[in-house]
Coordinates of C-alpha atoms and ligand atoms in Angstrom, one line a residue:
M1062 CA 255.3 156.4 58.5
L1063 CA 253.2 154.0 56.6
V1064 CA 254.9 150.6 57.0
A1065 CA 254.6 148.9 53.2
A1066 CA 252.6 145.7 54.0
L1067 CA 253.0 142.1 52.3
L1068 CA 249.9 141.5 51.3
S1069 CA 250.3 137.9 49.6
A1070 CA 253.3 135.8 48.1
W1071 CA 253.7 132.6 46.2
L1072 CA 255.8 130.9 43.7
Q1073 CA 254.2 129.5 40.2
Y1074 CA 255.6 128.4 37.1
G1075 CA 256.1 130.9 34.6
A1076 CA 255.5 130.3 30.7
D1077 CA 259.3 130.7 30.1
A1078 CA 259.0 127.4 32.1
K1079 CA 261.1 129.1 35.1
P1080 CA 259.8 129.0 38.7
H1081 CA 258.8 132.9 39.8
A1082 CA 258.2 134.5 43.0
R1083 CA 255.1 136.8 42.9
A1084 CA 254.7 139.3 45.7
V1085 CA 251.6 141.9 46.1
V1086 CA 252.5 144.4 48.6
T1087 CA 250.5 147.6 49.5
D1088 CA 253.4 149.9 48.6
A1089 CA 254.6 151.0 45.0
A1090 CA 257.8 149.7 46.1
C1091 CA 258.5 145.6 45.4
P1092 CA 260.1 143.9 48.4
R1093 CA 263.7 142.3 48.7
M1094 CA 263.9 138.8 47.7
L1095 CA 266.6 136.4 48.8
V1096 CA 267.3 133.0 47.0
D1097 CA 269.7 130.7 48.6
G1098 CA 270.8 133.8 50.6
R1099 CA 271.4 136.1 47.6
A1100 CA 269.5 139.5 47.2
V1101 CA 267.1 139.1 43.9
A1102 CA 265.5 142.0 42.8
M1103 CA 261.8 142.0 42.1
E1104 CA 260.3 143.9 39.6
R1105 CA 257.4 145.6 39.3
R1106 CA 254.5 143.7 37.3
A1107 CA 251.5 145.6 38.0
G1108 CA 251.5 149.1 39.8
K1109 CA 248.1 150.4 41.2
A1110 CA 245.2 150.7 39.3
P1111 CA 241.5 151.8 39.6
Q1112 CA 240.0 148.9 40.9
F1113 CA 243.2 147.3 42.5
D1114 CA 245.0 149.4 45.2
D1115 CA 248.0 147.1 45.3
T1116 CA 251.4 146.5 43.6
V1117 CA 252.2 142.8 42.0
C1118 CA 255.9 142.0 41.7
D1119 CA 257.7 139.3 40.4
A1120 CA 261.1 137.5 39.9
A1121 CA 262.1 134.7 37.9
I1122 CA 264.3 132.3 39.9
A1123 CA 266.8 129.2 39.4
A1124 CA 264.7 126.0 39.2
D1125 CA 267.3 124.2 41.7
A1126 CA 266.9 126.9 44.4
K1127 CA 266.7 125.5 47.8
S1128 CA 265.3 128.6 49.9
V1129 CA 263.2 131.7 48.7
R1130 CA 262.3 134.5 51.1
V1131 CA 260.1 137.7 50.2
G1132 CA 260.3 140.1 52.7
D1133 CA 259.8 138.3 56.2
R1134 CA 258.1 135.2 54.6
A1135 CA 259.4 131.6 53.7
L1136 CA 258.4 130.8 49.9
P1137 CA 258.2 127.0 49.2
P1138 CA 261.3 126.1 47.0
P1139 CA 260.4 124.9 42.9
A1140 CA 259.8 121.2 43.1
H1141 CA 262.8 119.2 42.3
D1142 CA 261.6 115.4 42.1
P1143 CA 258.0 115.6 42.1
R1144 CA 256.3 112.3 44.5
T1145 CA 253.0 113.7 45.0
V1146 CA 250.9 116.2 42.8
V1147 CA 247.5 117.9 44.2
V1148 CA 245.0 118.8 41.3
L1149 CA 241.9 121.1 41.9
G1150 CA 239.9 123.4 40.0
D1151 CA 236.5 125.7 40.0
T1152 CA 237.1 126.9 43.6
G1153 CA 235.6 130.4 43.9
C1154 CA 232.2 131.1 45.8
R1155 CA 229.4 131.3 43.3
I1156 CA 227.3 134.4 43.6
N1157 CA 224.5 135.0 40.8
L1158 CA 222.0 136.9 40.6
L1159 CA 219.3 134.9 42.6
T1160 CA 221.5 132.3 44.1
A1161 CA 224.5 132.1 46.0
Q1162 CA 226.7 129.7 48.0
A1163 CA 227.1 130.6 51.7
C1164 CA 230.5 132.2 51.1
N1165 CA 231.2 132.5 54.6
D1166 CA 230.3 129.5 55.9
P1167 CA 232.7 126.5 55.5
A1168 CA 230.3 124.0 54.8
G1169 CA 228.8 126.1 52.2
W1170 CA 232.0 127.2 50.4
P1171 CA 234.5 124.5 51.3
F1172 CA 237.8 125.9 49.5
P1173 CA 239.1 127.6 52.7
A1174 CA 238.9 124.2 54.3
I1175 CA 240.2 122.2 50.9
A1176 CA 243.3 124.7 50.9
R1177 CA 244.4 123.7 54.4
A1178 CA 243.6 120.1 53.6
I1179 CA 246.2 120.4 50.6
A1180 CA 248.8 122.1 52.3
A1181 CA 248.8 119.3 54.9
V1182 CA 249.6 116.6 52.3
H1183 CA 252.6 118.2 51.5
P1184 CA 252.3 117.8 47.8
D1185 CA 255.3 118.8 45.7
L1186 CA 253.5 120.6 43.5
V1187 CA 249.4 121.8 42.7
I1188 CA 248.3 122.2 39.8
H1189 CA 244.8 124.7 39.6
V1190 CA 243.0 123.8 36.4
G1191 CA 241.2 127.2 36.2
D1192 CA 238.3 129.2 37.6
Y1193 CA 239.2 131.3 40.4
L1194 CA 236.8 133.9 40.7
Y1195 CA 232.8 133.2 40.9
R1196 CA 231.6 136.4 43.0
E1197 CA 230.2 138.1 39.9
H1198 CA 227.4 139.8 41.5
G1199 CA 226.6 141.5 44.6
C1200 CA 225.2 139.2 47.5
P1201 CA 221.2 139.7 46.5
P1202 CA 220.0 141.5 49.5
V1203 CA 217.4 138.5 50.4
L1204 CA 220.2 136.3 50.9
A1205 CA 222.0 136.1 54.3
N1206 CA 224.3 133.8 53.3
C1207 CA 226.9 135.6 51.1
A1208 CA 226.0 139.1 53.0
N1209 CA 228.8 141.5 52.5
S1210 CA 230.8 139.7 49.8
P1211 CA 233.0 141.8 47.6
H1212 CA 232.2 141.0 43.7
G1213 CA 233.6 142.0 40.3
D1214 CA 237.1 142.1 38.7
D1215 CA 238.7 144.1 41.7
A1216 CA 241.2 143.4 44.2
P1217 CA 238.8 142.7 47.1
A1218 CA 236.9 140.1 45.3
W1219 CA 240.1 138.2 44.1
Y1220 CA 241.3 138.4 47.8
A1221 CA 238.2 136.8 49.1
D1222 CA 237.6 134.4 46.2
F1223 CA 241.6 133.1 46.0
L1224 CA 244.6 135.1 47.1
T1225 CA 243.5 135.1 50.8
P1226 CA 242.1 131.5 51.3
A1227 CA 245.0 130.0 49.0
A1228 CA 247.2 131.2 51.5
P1229 CA 248.1 127.7 52.9
L1230 CA 249.1 126.3 49.9
F1231 CA 251.3 129.8 49.0
A1232 CA 253.0 129.1 52.2
H1233 CA 254.1 125.2 51.3
V1234 CA 253.7 124.6 47.7
P1235 CA 254.9 125.8 44.1
L1236 CA 251.9 126.5 41.7
L1237 CA 251.0 125.8 38.1
L1238 CA 248.0 128.0 37.2
L1239 CA 245.9 127.5 34.1
R1240 CA 243.3 130.2 33.1
G1241 CA 239.6 129.1 33.4
N1242 CA 236.8 130.6 31.7
H1243 CA 235.9 133.0 34.3
E1244 CA 239.3 134.6 33.6
V1245 CA 238.6 135.6 30.1
C1246 CA 238.8 139.3 29.0
D1247 CA 235.6 140.1 29.6
R1248 CA 234.7 138.4 32.9
N1249 CA 237.5 138.6 35.6
G1250 CA 240.4 139.1 32.9
T1251 CA 242.1 142.2 34.3
G1252 CA 242.6 140.3 37.8
W1253 CA 244.0 137.1 36.4
F1254 CA 246.7 138.7 34.1
R1255 CA 247.4 141.2 36.9
Y1256 CA 247.9 138.4 39.4
L1257 CA 248.4 135.0 38.3
D1258 CA 248.7 135.0 34.3
P1259 CA 252.0 133.0 33.9
H1260 CA 253.2 135.2 31.2
P1261 CA 255.1 139.0 31.4
T1262 CA 252.5 140.7 29.8
T1263 CA 249.9 142.0 32.1
A1264 CA 247.3 143.1 29.0
C1265 CA 244.5 140.8 28.7
T1266 CA 244.5 138.6 25.8
E1267 CA 241.8 136.2 24.6
A1268 CA 244.4 133.2 24.1
T1269 CA 247.8 132.4 25.1
D1270 CA 250.0 130.0 23.7
P1271 CA 250.8 126.7 25.2
Y1272 CA 253.9 126.4 27.0
A1273 CA 255.9 123.2 29.2
I1274 CA 257.4 122.8 32.5
D1275 CA 259.9 120.4 33.6
V1276 CA 259.4 119.0 37.2
G1277 CA 262.0 116.7 37.9
D1278 CA 261.3 113.9 35.0
L1279 CA 257.5 115.1 34.7
R1280 CA 256.8 117.4 31.4
I1281 CA 253.8 119.0 32.0
V1282 CA 252.1 121.2 29.3
A1283 CA 249.9 123.9 30.0
F1284 CA 247.2 124.8 27.4
D1285 CA 245.1 127.9 27.5
S1286 CA 241.2 126.8 26.7
A1287 CA 239.6 129.8 28.4
T1288 CA 237.6 131.3 25.4
A1289 CA 236.9 128.0 23.5
E1290 CA 233.2 127.4 23.1
D1291 CA 231.9 124.3 24.7
Q1292 CA 229.0 123.5 22.6
K1293 CA 229.8 125.3 18.9
V1294 CA 232.6 125.5 16.9
D1295 CA 234.1 129.1 16.3
P1296 CA 235.5 129.2 12.9
S1297 CA 237.8 132.1 13.8
R1298 CA 239.6 130.5 16.5
A1299 CA 239.7 127.1 14.6
P1300 CA 243.1 127.9 13.0
I1301 CA 244.3 129.4 16.2
Y1302 CA 244.0 125.5 18.4
R1303 CA 245.0 123.6 15.4
K1304 CA 248.4 125.5 15.9
Q1305 CA 248.4 125.5 19.4
F1306 CA 247.7 121.5 19.5
A1307 CA 250.3 121.1 17.0
A1308 CA 252.5 123.1 19.2
A1309 CA 251.6 121.3 22.2
R1310 CA 252.3 117.8 20.4
A1311 CA 255.9 119.1 19.7
M1312 CA 256.5 119.7 23.4
V1313 CA 256.0 115.9 24.3
K1314 CA 259.1 114.5 25.7
G1315 CA 258.9 111.7 28.2
P1316 CA 256.0 110.8 30.2
T1317 CA 254.0 114.3 29.5
W1318 CA 250.8 115.5 31.0
F1319 CA 248.3 117.8 29.0
V1320 CA 246.5 120.0 31.6
T1321 CA 243.9 122.8 30.6
H1322 CA 241.0 124.1 31.7
R1323 CA 238.0 122.7 29.5
P1324 CA 238.0 118.9 28.8
P1325 CA 239.3 118.8 25.3
Y1326 CA 237.1 116.1 24.4
T1327 CA 233.7 117.3 25.5
N1328 CA 234.6 120.9 23.9
D1329 CA 233.4 121.4 20.2
D1330 CA 235.7 124.4 19.4
E1331 CA 238.8 122.1 20.6
R1332 CA 237.6 118.7 19.3
S1333 CA 237.1 120.7 15.4
A1334 CA 240.7 121.4 15.9
M1335 CA 242.8 118.8 18.2
D1336 CA 243.2 116.1 15.2
D1337 CA 245.4 113.6 16.5
N1338 CA 247.8 115.8 18.5
L1339 CA 246.9 114.7 22.0
A1340 CA 247.6 111.2 21.3
P1341 CA 251.1 111.1 22.5
F1342 CA 250.4 112.6 25.8
E1343 CA 250.4 110.1 28.8
A1344 CA 247.1 111.8 30.7
V1345 CA 244.8 114.9 29.7
L1346 CA 243.8 117.0 32.9
S1347 CA 241.3 119.5 33.1
G1348 CA 238.5 120.7 35.2
H1349 CA 235.4 123.0 34.4
F1350 CA 232.8 120.7 35.1
H1351 CA 231.9 120.7 38.9
F1352 CA 233.0 117.2 39.9
F1353 CA 235.3 114.6 39.4
A1354 CA 235.2 112.0 36.6
A1355 CA 237.7 110.3 35.0
L1356 CA 237.3 108.4 31.5
N1357 CA 239.1 106.2 29.1
V1358 CA 238.8 107.1 25.3
A1359 CA 239.9 105.0 22.6
T1360 CA 243.1 106.2 20.7
L1361 CA 243.6 109.0 23.4
P1362 CA 245.1 109.5 26.8
P1363 CA 242.9 109.3 29.5
L1364 CA 241.0 112.2 30.8
V1365 CA 240.6 113.1 34.7
I1366 CA 238.4 116.1 35.8
N1367 CA 239.1 117.6 39.1
G1368 CA 236.5 120.5 38.7
E1369 CA 235.5 119.7 42.8
G1370 CA 237.5 122.4 44.2
G1371 CA 234.7 124.7 46.0
T1372 CA 232.4 126.0 44.0
K1373 CA 228.8 124.8 43.4
L1374 CA 228.9 121.5 42.0
D1375 CA 227.1 120.3 39.2
P1376 CA 224.6 117.6 39.9
N1377 CA 225.4 114.4 37.9
L1378 CA 227.4 112.8 35.6
A1379 CA 224.4 112.0 32.8
G1380 CA 224.9 115.6 31.4
F1381 CA 228.5 115.3 31.1
L1382 CA 227.8 111.7 29.3
G1383 CA 225.9 113.4 26.8
L1384 CA 228.9 115.9 25.8
A1385 CA 231.3 112.9 26.1
V1386 CA 230.3 110.5 23.9
G1387 CA 229.9 112.6 20.3
D1388 CA 232.2 110.2 17.9
L1389 CA 234.3 109.8 20.3
H1390 CA 234.4 105.9 21.5
V1391 CA 234.3 105.6 25.4
V1392 CA 236.2 102.6 26.6
G1393 CA 234.8 100.8 29.4
T1394 CA 233.1 102.7 32.1
V1395 CA 233.1 106.5 32.9
F1396 CA 233.8 107.1 36.9
G1397 CA 232.6 110.3 38.7
I1398 CA 231.7 111.6 41.8
S1399 CA 229.9 115.1 42.3
H1400 CA 231.5 115.7 45.7
N1401 CA 233.9 118.7 46.9
G1402 CA 237.5 117.9 47.5
F1403 CA 240.5 117.4 45.4
G1404 CA 243.1 115.1 43.6
V1405 CA 246.1 113.6 45.6
Y1406 CA 248.6 112.1 42.7
T1407 CA 251.2 110.1 43.6
R1408 CA 253.7 108.3 42.2
E1409 CA 253.4 104.6 42.4
H1410 CA 254.8 101.2 40.6
G1411 CA 255.3 102.9 37.2
G1412 CA 252.3 105.2 37.1
W1413 CA 250.1 107.2 39.5
S1414 CA 247.6 106.4 41.9
I1415 CA 244.9 109.1 42.6
S1416 CA 243.3 109.5 46.2
L1417 CA 240.3 111.7 45.5
R1418 CA 239.7 113.8 48.9
D1419 CA 236.8 115.3 50.9
P1420 CA 237.5 119.1 51.9
D1421 CA 238.8 117.6 55.2
G1422 CA 241.5 115.5 53.6
T1423 CA 239.5 112.3 54.2
E1424 CA 239.7 109.8 51.0
R1425 CA 236.6 109.2 49.2
A1426 CA 237.6 107.2 46.4
R1427 CA 241.1 106.2 44.5
C1428 CA 242.2 105.9 41.1
R1429 CA 245.0 104.2 38.9
L1430 CA 246.6 106.2 36.3
A1431 CA 248.8 104.2 34.3
D1432 CA 249.5 102.6 31.2
R1433 CA 247.2 105.2 29.4
G1434 CA 244.0 104.4 31.4
V1435 CA 242.5 105.3 34.3
H1436 CA 240.5 103.1 36.7
C1437 CA 238.6 104.0 39.9
T1438 CA 236.8 102.2 42.8
P1439 CA 235.1 103.7 45.5
P1440 CA 236.1 102.9 49.2
P1441 CA 234.4 99.8 50.4
Ligands
FE2_1567 FE1 234.9 126.8 33.8

């Protein structure tokens, strides 16, 4: 008899603000789950489908749960008092028609090492700001560095680019997952909604509504900017974003982070619709540009970009600056580093320190995020 295997399991926050356990299994039946020693049924989120020979299961659990087990695997309990939060984004191995990262070489594609280094930090929460699947073409025959890589919006590519290398995170840290532009409906939206979207539905939609989660006394508003146009305004979407920004503003309660994929200050679609609705937030965190950047903008909260999580880096800050200025006044200097890694945000003296880490966990620079500003210094 074939024994049903647990392929993957993790804890992520749902759009209903509750922590959810998710499990992927080979069988059609969902595994047994124990929360604080009591059996909790998992529901089938997605059954087997042509490109996905697995079953995805889900169950909401209590925010104060202390122990979570799925099958024979222990999952991290929900965060209660987050002192350390890791932010990363843009993690997949890029394979284009003509170029590719060396997906099988840790130096060429560092996300697997980054996931291990993050687990070693023992953060209370990990925020992935989007863009998980970059294997969108077959490895070009002339290139050996990505040979045999799966590709496309199917289970093997999702395992290769995220579910397998993220296993060290799944074992240790609850997750808040944002959707990137790589996960819109005509790219890899089927896999995104199947495995990772925080809503109960698995049918791909172009825009989902913002939601808030409370992790201890830190409130985080998650905003889906996957389909926003970077460099033009789509008039059909303006009313949707206008409504969503107003809804996000209404969710501010105490110190609140606005977390999204595309930096709203540089995105034309969002800028046209955001009005002053971001003003009450403590910080805006995003990815999308493949580097780290921190900037202070007059009248708006500081913007921090952690898009350096493993995919091919964007080369410089100059292009970003060109996008950033527009009609916004950048206060002080913009700090940027184009190097793979992740950000460790730690509560400190009424604000947060940000330790920028290399893929092996070594610190590369430090910032302080407090009093509606972010200020960074490279290491001595
Ligand atoms: Fe992106």
